[in-house]
mmCIF file of C-alpha atoms and ligand atoms in Angstrom:
data_model
loop_
_atom_site.group_PDB
_atom_site.id
_atom_site.type_symbol
_atom_site.label_atom_id
_atom_site.label_comp_id
_atom_site.label_asym_id
_atom_site.label_seq_id
_atom_site.Cartn_x
_atom_site.Cartn_y
_atom_site.Cartn_z
ATOM 1 C CA MET V 1 0.140 -0.041 0.159
ATOM 2 C CA LYS V 2 1.149 3.304 -0.710
ATOM 3 C CA ASP V 3 1.981 5.584 2.296
ATOM 4 C CA LYS V 4 -0.233 8.255 1.953
ATOM 5 C CA ALA V 5 1.481 10.420 4.515
ATOM 6 C CA LEU V 6 4.305 10.543 2.219
ATOM 7 C CA CYS V 7 2.291 11.829 -0.697
ATOM 8 C CA GLY V 8 1.644 15.731 -1.786
ATOM 9 C CA ILE V 9 3.601 18.939 -1.603
ATOM 10 C CA MET V 10 6.651 19.097 0.223
ATOM 11 C CA PRO V 11 8.901 22.450 0.240
ATOM 12 C CA ALA V 12 12.622 21.667 -0.216
ATOM 13 C CA LEU V 13 13.196 23.662 2.860
ATOM 14 C CA MET V 14 15.809 26.556 2.698
ATOM 15 C CA THR V 15 18.158 27.086 5.286
ATOM 16 C CA ALA V 16 18.723 30.586 7.153
ATOM 17 C CA PHE V 17 22.155 31.192 8.359
ATOM 18 C CA ASN V 18 23.744 33.578 10.850
ATOM 19 C CA GLU V 19 27.241 33.932 12.126
ATOM 20 C CA ASN V 20 27.024 31.046 14.383
ATOM 21 C CA GLY V 21 25.784 28.701 11.605
ATOM 22 C CA VAL V 22 22.153 28.017 11.220
ATOM 23 C CA ASP V 23 19.819 30.707 12.459
ATOM 24 C CA THR V 24 17.203 28.067 14.183
ATOM 25 C CA ALA V 25 14.744 30.887 14.951
ATOM 26 C CA ARG V 26 14.233 31.961 11.144
ATOM 27 C CA VAL V 27 14.079 28.162 10.283
ATOM 28 C CA ALA V 28 11.413 27.464 12.650
ATOM 29 C CA ALA V 29 9.528 30.372 11.548
ATOM 30 C CA LEU V 30 9.493 29.343 8.040
ATOM 31 C CA THR V 31 8.419 25.761 8.915
ATOM 32 C CA LYS V 32 5.559 27.189 10.639
ATOM 33 C CA TYR V 33 4.679 29.556 7.529
ATOM 34 C CA LEU V 34 4.749 26.608 5.371
ATOM 35 C CA ALA V 35 2.632 24.518 7.645
ATOM 36 C CA ASP V 36 -0.132 27.201 8.127
ATOM 37 C CA ALA V 37 0.007 27.553 4.243
ATOM 38 C CA GLY V 38 -1.103 23.853 4.072
ATOM 39 C CA VAL V 39 1.686 21.919 2.754
ATOM 40 C CA HIS V 40 2.157 17.977 3.493
ATOM 41 C CA GLY V 41 5.593 18.049 4.475
ATOM 42 C CA LEU V 42 9.125 19.351 4.134
ATOM 43 C CA TYR V 43 12.041 17.699 2.383
ATOM 44 C CA VAL V 44 14.986 18.979 4.729
ATOM 45 C CA GLY V 45 18.669 19.211 4.004
ATOM 46 C CA GLY V 46 18.780 19.032 0.061
ATOM 47 C CA SER V 47 20.085 21.361 -2.531
ATOM 48 C CA SER V 48 17.620 23.947 -1.746
ATOM 49 C CA GLY V 49 18.839 23.807 1.738
ATOM 50 C CA GLU V 50 22.443 24.561 0.698
ATOM 51 C CA MET V 51 23.467 21.303 2.115
ATOM 52 C CA ILE V 52 26.764 21.620 0.130
ATOM 53 C CA LEU V 53 27.800 24.330 1.968
ATOM 54 C CA MET V 54 26.912 23.034 5.431
ATOM 55 C CA THR V 55 28.959 20.869 7.829
ATOM 56 C CA GLU V 56 27.301 17.525 8.944
ATOM 57 C CA ASP V 57 26.867 18.932 12.381
ATOM 58 C CA GLU V 58 24.974 21.972 10.964
ATOM 59 C CA ARG V 59 22.741 19.405 8.911
ATOM 60 C CA LYS V 60 21.940 17.719 12.302
ATOM 61 C CA THR V 61 21.097 20.845 13.867
ATOM 62 C CA LEU V 62 18.938 21.689 11.015
ATOM 63 C CA LEU V 63 16.787 18.780 10.941
ATOM 64 C CA GLU V 64 16.438 18.966 14.823
ATOM 65 C CA THR V 65 15.086 22.334 14.539
ATOM 66 C CA VAL V 66 12.684 21.143 11.870
ATOM 67 C CA MET V 67 11.652 18.192 14.130
ATOM 68 C CA ASP V 68 11.098 20.444 17.378
ATOM 69 C CA SER V 69 9.406 22.971 15.348
ATOM 70 C CA VAL V 70 6.767 21.187 13.227
ATOM 71 C CA GLY V 71 7.686 17.389 13.474
ATOM 72 C CA ASP V 72 4.286 16.480 14.912
ATOM 73 C CA ARG V 73 2.374 18.529 12.201
ATOM 74 C CA LEU V 74 4.124 17.482 8.811
ATOM 75 C CA THR V 75 5.990 14.884 7.165
ATOM 76 C CA VAL V 76 9.385 15.263 7.369
ATOM 77 C CA ILE V 77 11.805 13.644 4.578
ATOM 78 C CA ALA V 78 15.494 14.142 5.521
ATOM 79 C CA HIS V 79 17.919 14.346 2.524
ATOM 80 C CA VAL V 80 21.120 12.984 3.634
ATOM 81 C CA GLY V 81 23.285 12.797 0.721
ATOM 82 C CA THR V 82 26.992 13.885 1.176
ATOM 83 C CA THR V 83 30.283 13.515 -0.611
ATOM 84 C CA SER V 84 31.124 10.601 0.945
ATOM 85 C CA THR V 85 29.069 7.021 1.817
ATOM 86 C CA ALA V 86 30.017 7.319 5.438
ATOM 87 C CA GLY V 87 28.441 10.709 6.069
ATOM 88 C CA SER V 88 25.483 9.887 4.628
ATOM 89 C CA LEU V 89 25.037 7.017 6.537
ATOM 90 C CA GLU V 90 25.595 8.955 9.815
ATOM 91 C CA LEU V 91 22.921 11.523 8.590
ATOM 92 C CA ALA V 92 20.444 8.591 7.867
ATOM 93 C CA ARG V 93 21.062 7.017 11.442
ATOM 94 C CA HIS V 94 20.624 10.714 12.849
ATOM 95 C CA ALA V 95 17.536 11.288 10.530
ATOM 96 C CA GLU V 96 15.726 8.032 11.992
ATOM 97 C CA LYS V 97 16.795 8.801 15.595
ATOM 98 C CA CYS V 98 14.994 12.270 15.111
ATOM 99 C CA GLY V 99 11.845 10.757 13.928
ATOM 100 C CA ALA V 100 12.051 11.826 10.514
ATOM 101 C CA LYS V 101 9.672 9.961 8.085
ATOM 102 C CA ALA V 102 11.742 8.756 5.280
ATOM 103 C CA VAL V 103 15.357 9.620 4.025
ATOM 104 C CA SER V 104 16.182 10.521 0.623
ATOM 105 C CA SER V 105 19.542 10.886 -1.089
ATOM 106 C CA VAL V 106 21.298 11.654 -4.121
ATOM 107 C CA THR V 107 24.642 9.493 -5.083
ATOM 108 C CA PRO V 108 27.803 11.032 -3.323
ATOM 109 C CA LEU V 109 28.285 14.156 -5.321
ATOM 110 C CA TYR V 110 31.011 15.021 -7.697
ATOM 111 C CA TYR V 111 31.769 11.950 -9.426
ATOM 112 C CA LYS V 112 29.909 10.501 -12.102
ATOM 113 C CA TYR V 113 29.354 7.083 -10.730
ATOM 114 C CA GLY V 114 27.917 4.230 -12.990
ATOM 115 C CA PHE V 115 24.940 1.970 -12.365
ATOM 116 C CA ARG V 116 26.723 -0.611 -10.394
ATOM 117 C CA GLU V 117 27.848 2.091 -7.999
ATOM 118 C CA VAL V 118 24.709 3.876 -7.579
ATOM 119 C CA LYS V 119 22.748 0.750 -6.996
ATOM 120 C CA HIS V 120 25.550 -0.238 -4.432
ATOM 121 C CA TYR V 121 25.193 3.099 -2.478
ATOM 122 C CA TYR V 122 21.463 2.477 -2.336
ATOM 123 C CA GLU V 123 21.869 -0.818 -1.322
ATOM 124 C CA ARG V 124 24.035 0.424 1.679
ATOM 125 C CA LEU V 125 21.568 3.350 2.609
ATOM 126 C CA ALA V 126 18.814 1.066 2.975
ATOM 127 C CA ALA V 127 20.564 -1.455 4.874
ATOM 128 C CA GLU V 128 21.556 1.097 7.539
ATOM 129 C CA THR V 129 18.153 2.600 8.181
ATOM 130 C CA SER V 130 14.460 0.933 8.790
ATOM 131 C CA LEU V 131 13.289 4.269 7.304
ATOM 132 C CA PRO V 132 11.790 4.221 3.590
ATOM 133 C CA VAL V 133 14.552 5.318 1.213
ATOM 134 C CA ILE V 134 13.516 7.977 -1.618
ATOM 135 C CA ILE V 135 15.808 7.639 -4.302
ATOM 136 C CA TYR V 136 16.966 11.171 -5.803
ATOM 137 C CA ASN V 137 17.240 10.893 -9.599
ATOM 138 C CA ILE V 138 18.631 14.019 -11.000
ATOM 139 C CA PRO V 139 20.709 13.090 -13.841
ATOM 140 C CA VAL V 140 21.517 16.740 -15.021
ATOM 141 C CA LEU V 141 23.495 16.844 -11.556
ATOM 142 C CA THR V 142 24.598 13.629 -10.988
ATOM 143 C CA GLY V 143 25.830 13.194 -14.608
ATOM 144 C CA THR V 144 24.347 9.576 -14.575
ATOM 145 C CA THR V 145 21.345 9.198 -16.677
ATOM 146 C CA LEU V 146 19.694 5.817 -15.477
ATOM 147 C CA SER V 147 17.454 3.479 -17.862
ATOM 148 C CA THR V 148 13.893 2.750 -16.793
ATOM 149 C CA ASP V 149 15.139 -0.636 -16.223
ATOM 150 C CA GLN V 150 18.139 0.435 -14.062
ATOM 151 C CA LEU V 151 15.806 2.739 -11.886
ATOM 152 C CA ALA V 152 13.315 -0.450 -11.573
ATOM 153 C CA GLU V 153 16.227 -2.415 -10.318
ATOM 154 C CA ILE V 154 16.976 0.129 -7.680
ATOM 155 C CA LEU V 155 13.299 0.834 -6.795
ATOM 156 C CA SER V 156 13.262 -3.035 -6.444
ATOM 157 C CA ILE V 157 15.631 -3.016 -3.324
ATOM 158 C CA PRO V 158 13.642 -3.650 0.074
ATOM 159 C CA ASN V 159 13.349 -0.638 1.883
ATOM 160 C CA VAL V 160 13.410 1.796 -1.096
ATOM 161 C CA GLY V 161 9.964 3.704 -0.556
ATOM 162 C CA GLY V 162 9.911 5.877 -3.759
ATOM 163 C CA MET V 163 11.839 8.365 -5.942
ATOM 164 C CA LYS V 164 12.133 11.985 -6.379
ATOM 165 C CA PHE V 165 12.184 12.530 -10.069
ATOM 166 C CA THR V 166 13.877 15.582 -11.707
ATOM 167 C CA SER V 167 13.658 15.268 -15.188
ATOM 168 C CA SER V 168 11.302 15.972 -18.169
ATOM 169 C CA ASP V 169 11.235 12.170 -19.300
ATOM 170 C CA PHE V 170 7.938 11.767 -18.268
ATOM 171 C CA PHE V 171 7.255 8.585 -20.200
ATOM 172 C CA GLN V 172 10.056 7.275 -17.807
ATOM 173 C CA LEU V 173 8.192 8.361 -14.583
ATOM 174 C CA GLU V 174 4.813 6.993 -15.999
ATOM 175 C CA ARG V 175 6.446 3.672 -16.682
ATOM 176 C CA ILE V 176 8.080 3.303 -13.355
ATOM 177 C CA ARG V 177 5.311 4.491 -11.443
ATOM 178 C CA SER V 178 2.948 1.986 -13.101
ATOM 179 C CA ALA V 179 5.779 -0.811 -12.581
ATOM 180 C CA PHE V 180 5.722 0.139 -8.571
ATOM 181 C CA PRO V 181 2.102 1.111 -7.814
ATOM 182 C CA ASP V 182 2.978 1.109 -3.863
ATOM 183 C CA LYS V 183 5.906 3.397 -4.169
ATOM 184 C CA VAL V 184 5.775 7.145 -3.729
ATOM 185 C CA PHE V 185 7.011 9.327 -6.722
ATOM 186 C CA TYR V 186 7.646 13.222 -6.490
ATOM 187 C CA ASN V 187 8.056 15.552 -9.416
ATOM 188 C CA GLY V 188 11.397 17.657 -8.877
ATOM 189 C CA SER V 189 10.952 20.527 -11.335
ATOM 190 C CA ASP V 190 8.639 23.183 -10.156
ATOM 191 C CA GLU V 191 8.251 24.469 -13.317
ATOM 192 C CA MET V 192 6.586 21.019 -14.533
ATOM 193 C CA LEU V 193 4.895 20.080 -11.604
ATOM 194 C CA LEU V 194 1.504 19.787 -13.450
ATOM 195 C CA SER V 195 3.404 17.352 -16.082
ATOM 196 C CA GLY V 196 4.631 15.398 -13.256
ATOM 197 C CA LEU V 197 1.334 14.971 -11.626
ATOM 198 C CA ALA V 198 -0.308 13.848 -15.286
ATOM 199 C CA ALA V 199 2.318 11.419 -15.267
ATOM 200 C CA GLY V 200 1.320 9.647 -12.279
ATOM 201 C CA ALA V 201 3.711 11.696 -9.601
ATOM 202 C CA ASP V 202 2.053 11.409 -5.890
ATOM 203 C CA GLY V 203 3.262 14.815 -5.353
ATOM 204 C CA GLY V 204 6.208 17.364 -5.705
ATOM 205 C CA ILE V 205 9.388 18.534 -3.943
ATOM 206 C CA GLY V 206 10.622 22.072 -4.760
ATOM 207 C CA SER V 207 12.591 25.204 -3.824
ATOM 208 C CA THR V 208 10.162 27.827 -5.153
ATOM 209 C CA TYR V 209 7.610 26.037 -3.005
ATOM 210 C CA ASN V 210 9.157 28.007 -0.148
ATOM 211 C CA VAL V 211 7.968 31.376 -1.396
ATOM 212 C CA GLN V 212 4.794 30.460 -3.327
ATOM 213 C CA PRO V 213 3.223 27.477 -1.209
ATOM 214 C CA ARG V 214 -0.448 28.779 -1.891
ATOM 215 C CA THR V 215 0.147 28.804 -5.593
ATOM 216 C CA ILE V 216 1.635 25.379 -5.534
ATOM 217 C CA LEU V 217 -0.985 23.706 -3.285
ATOM 218 C CA ALA V 218 -3.437 25.111 -5.680
ATOM 219 C CA VAL V 219 -1.831 23.325 -8.755
ATOM 220 C CA TYR V 220 -1.936 19.938 -6.674
ATOM 221 C CA ASN V 221 -5.307 20.474 -5.289
ATOM 222 C CA ALA V 222 -7.009 21.271 -8.939
ATOM 223 C CA TYR V 223 -5.317 18.463 -10.146
ATOM 224 C CA MET V 224 -6.462 15.940 -7.593
ATOM 225 C CA ALA V 225 -10.101 17.407 -7.968
ATOM 226 C CA ASN V 226 -9.689 16.458 -11.638
ATOM 227 C CA ASP V 227 -9.526 20.079 -12.935
ATOM 228 C CA ALA V 228 -6.983 19.764 -15.419
ATOM 229 C CA HIS V 229 -7.431 23.327 -16.917
ATOM 230 C CA GLY V 230 -7.696 25.076 -13.440
ATOM 231 C CA ALA V 231 -4.392 23.406 -12.427
ATOM 232 C CA LEU V 232 -2.755 24.941 -15.524
ATOM 233 C CA ALA V 233 -3.729 28.537 -14.789
ATOM 234 C CA TYR V 234 -2.058 28.160 -11.424
ATOM 235 C CA GLN V 235 1.005 26.305 -12.869
ATOM 236 C CA ALA V 236 1.243 29.283 -15.343
ATOM 237 C CA LYS V 237 0.931 31.656 -12.320
ATOM 238 C CA ALA V 238 3.685 29.755 -10.506
ATOM 239 C CA ASN V 239 5.921 29.773 -13.552
ATOM 240 C CA GLN V 240 5.865 33.662 -13.879
ATOM 241 C CA VAL V 241 7.571 33.335 -10.632
ATOM 242 C CA ILE V 242 9.929 30.577 -11.502
ATOM 243 C CA ALA V 243 11.138 31.835 -14.951
ATOM 244 C CA GLU V 244 12.132 35.384 -12.910
ATOM 245 C CA VAL V 245 13.713 33.262 -10.419
ATOM 246 C CA LEU V 246 15.781 31.114 -12.626
ATOM 247 C CA LYS V 247 16.771 33.982 -14.530
ATOM 248 C CA TYR V 248 18.617 35.596 -11.154
ATOM 249 C CA GLY V 249 19.406 32.481 -9.252
ATOM 250 C CA VAL V 250 17.230 30.290 -7.396
ATOM 251 C CA LEU V 251 18.150 30.457 -3.990
ATOM 252 C CA PRO V 252 18.908 34.036 -3.625
ATOM 253 C CA SER V 253 16.014 34.961 -5.455
ATOM 254 C CA CYS V 254 13.866 32.915 -3.169
ATOM 255 C CA LYS V 255 15.377 34.348 0.049
ATOM 256 C CA LEU V 256 14.888 37.918 -1.400
ATOM 257 C CA LEU V 257 11.199 37.130 -1.999
ATOM 258 C CA LEU V 258 10.668 35.489 1.650
ATOM 259 C CA LYS V 259 12.161 39.045 2.841
ATOM 260 C CA LEU V 260 9.858 40.942 0.720
ATOM 261 C CA ASN V 261 6.965 38.834 2.184
ATOM 262 C CA GLY V 262 8.069 39.832 5.729
ATOM 263 C CA LEU V 263 10.206 36.975 6.767
ATOM 264 C CA ASP V 264 13.980 37.967 6.521
ATOM 265 C CA TYR V 265 15.835 34.907 5.995
ATOM 266 C CA GLY V 266 19.194 36.444 5.306
ATOM 267 C CA GLU V 267 21.505 35.647 2.394
ATOM 268 C CA CYS V 268 22.803 32.359 1.084
ATOM 269 C CA ARG V 269 26.117 31.429 1.645
ATOM 270 C CA GLU V 270 29.278 32.049 -0.272
ATOM 271 C CA PRO V 271 30.105 31.623 -2.782
ATOM 272 C CA PHE V 272 26.381 32.626 -4.035
ATOM 273 C CA MET V 273 26.332 36.589 -3.876
ATOM 274 C CA PRO V 274 23.567 39.181 -3.129
ATOM 275 C CA LEU V 275 21.391 39.955 -5.913
ATOM 276 C CA SER V 276 22.073 43.096 -7.977
ATOM 277 C CA PRO V 277 19.583 45.905 -7.662
ATOM 278 C CA GLU V 278 18.292 45.055 -10.958
ATOM 279 C CA ALA V 279 17.422 41.648 -10.105
ATOM 280 C CA GLU V 280 16.017 42.974 -6.740
ATOM 281 C CA LYS V 281 13.631 45.478 -8.752
ATOM 282 C CA ALA V 282 12.215 42.548 -10.897
ATOM 283 C CA LEU V 283 11.658 40.475 -8.321
ATOM 284 C CA ALA V 284 9.921 42.990 -5.874
ATOM 285 C CA ALA V 285 7.520 43.475 -9.102
ATOM 286 C CA LEU V 286 6.269 39.744 -8.933
ATOM 287 C CA LYS V 287 2.992 38.683 -7.188
ATOM 288 C CA VAL V 288 3.676 35.839 -5.406
ATOM 289 C CA GLU V 289 1.703 33.901 -2.962
HETATM 290 O O1 MN9 S 301 14.356 20.589 -5.376
HETATM 291 C C1 MN9 S 301 14.631 21.887 -7.191
HETATM 292 N N1 MN9 S 301 16.126 21.384 -7.673
HETATM 293 C C2 MN9 S 301 17.106 21.746 -7.397
HETATM 294 C C3 MN9 S 301 14.238 20.598 -6.458
HETATM 295 O O2 MN9 S 301 17.432 22.500 -6.629
HETATM 296 C C4 MN9 S 301 18.372 21.352 -8.431
HETATM 297 C C5 MN9 S 301 13.905 22.472 -8.066
HETATM 298 O O3 MN9 S 301 12.754 22.977 -7.314
HETATM 299 C C6 MN9 S 301 14.552 23.536 -8.761
HETATM 300 O O4 MN9 S 301 15.033 24.752 -8.343
HETATM 301 C C7 MN9 S 301 13.272 24.481 -9.469
HETATM 302 C C8 MN9 S 301 13.962 25.632 -10.465
HETATM 303 O O5 MN9 S 301 14.311 24.853 -11.750
HETATM 304 O O6 MN9 S 301 12.529 23.557 -10.261
#
């Protein structure tokens, strides 16, 4: 049976920083804002959370902050991918101890691993935790494009609960979700949420969900109510924001949009840079909800 608690709209939570590390008060404020907006869960410690720019200790603090803040209200998926298998296994054990509902991971970053290595990595991760493991398939960043058969082989590993699918090969998404009706599939590109839902995704995980949760939920809710045209209208509304954010840089832009919306979430960590005045002006003109 598909785990309904894992389905739905899950912002890929952004991280706020201060001079001491994770700004736990601001992180708690954003998680509460998103819970109040009605999202179903949070995906914590992924690329949208600047995990590549954080230490493992900071990542643990981040997850603990989220669990304390909204762990009783929302499904929390902990992204545990790092540059090393040992580091990811350590974060997976920590996530389980903290009460996360699932763990997710890209393969260890930087090298372009082959299929045998990718599969081995997920076997190790699945053996380390009793939580469901959500594979993170993002070929444009990992450099490894897996075939439908190869994805199916990885999904067959015991304990693998589903996949975050960041690709526009919706034929492949439909084939694997039909082959694994009990597993959970998430669309990974915000700008193509409706396309992913139409191919059978059970929900979506995305960065811009942090800043426009209501519009994204409207896409999902309309689609679930069999209103594909309504869903497309909301997707078009979301895409006006996404197109601008992509132009100026997703994470710095989303942090600015949060600030304009009344939650000063600070700046991204270096080497990200503050936005230009021109970008700030363009983003300030957007209607974001
Ligand atoms: O988590 C995000 N992907 C990455 C998903 O960070 C690589 C997406 O939400 C994108 O930021 C978004 C903009 O292209 O779709």
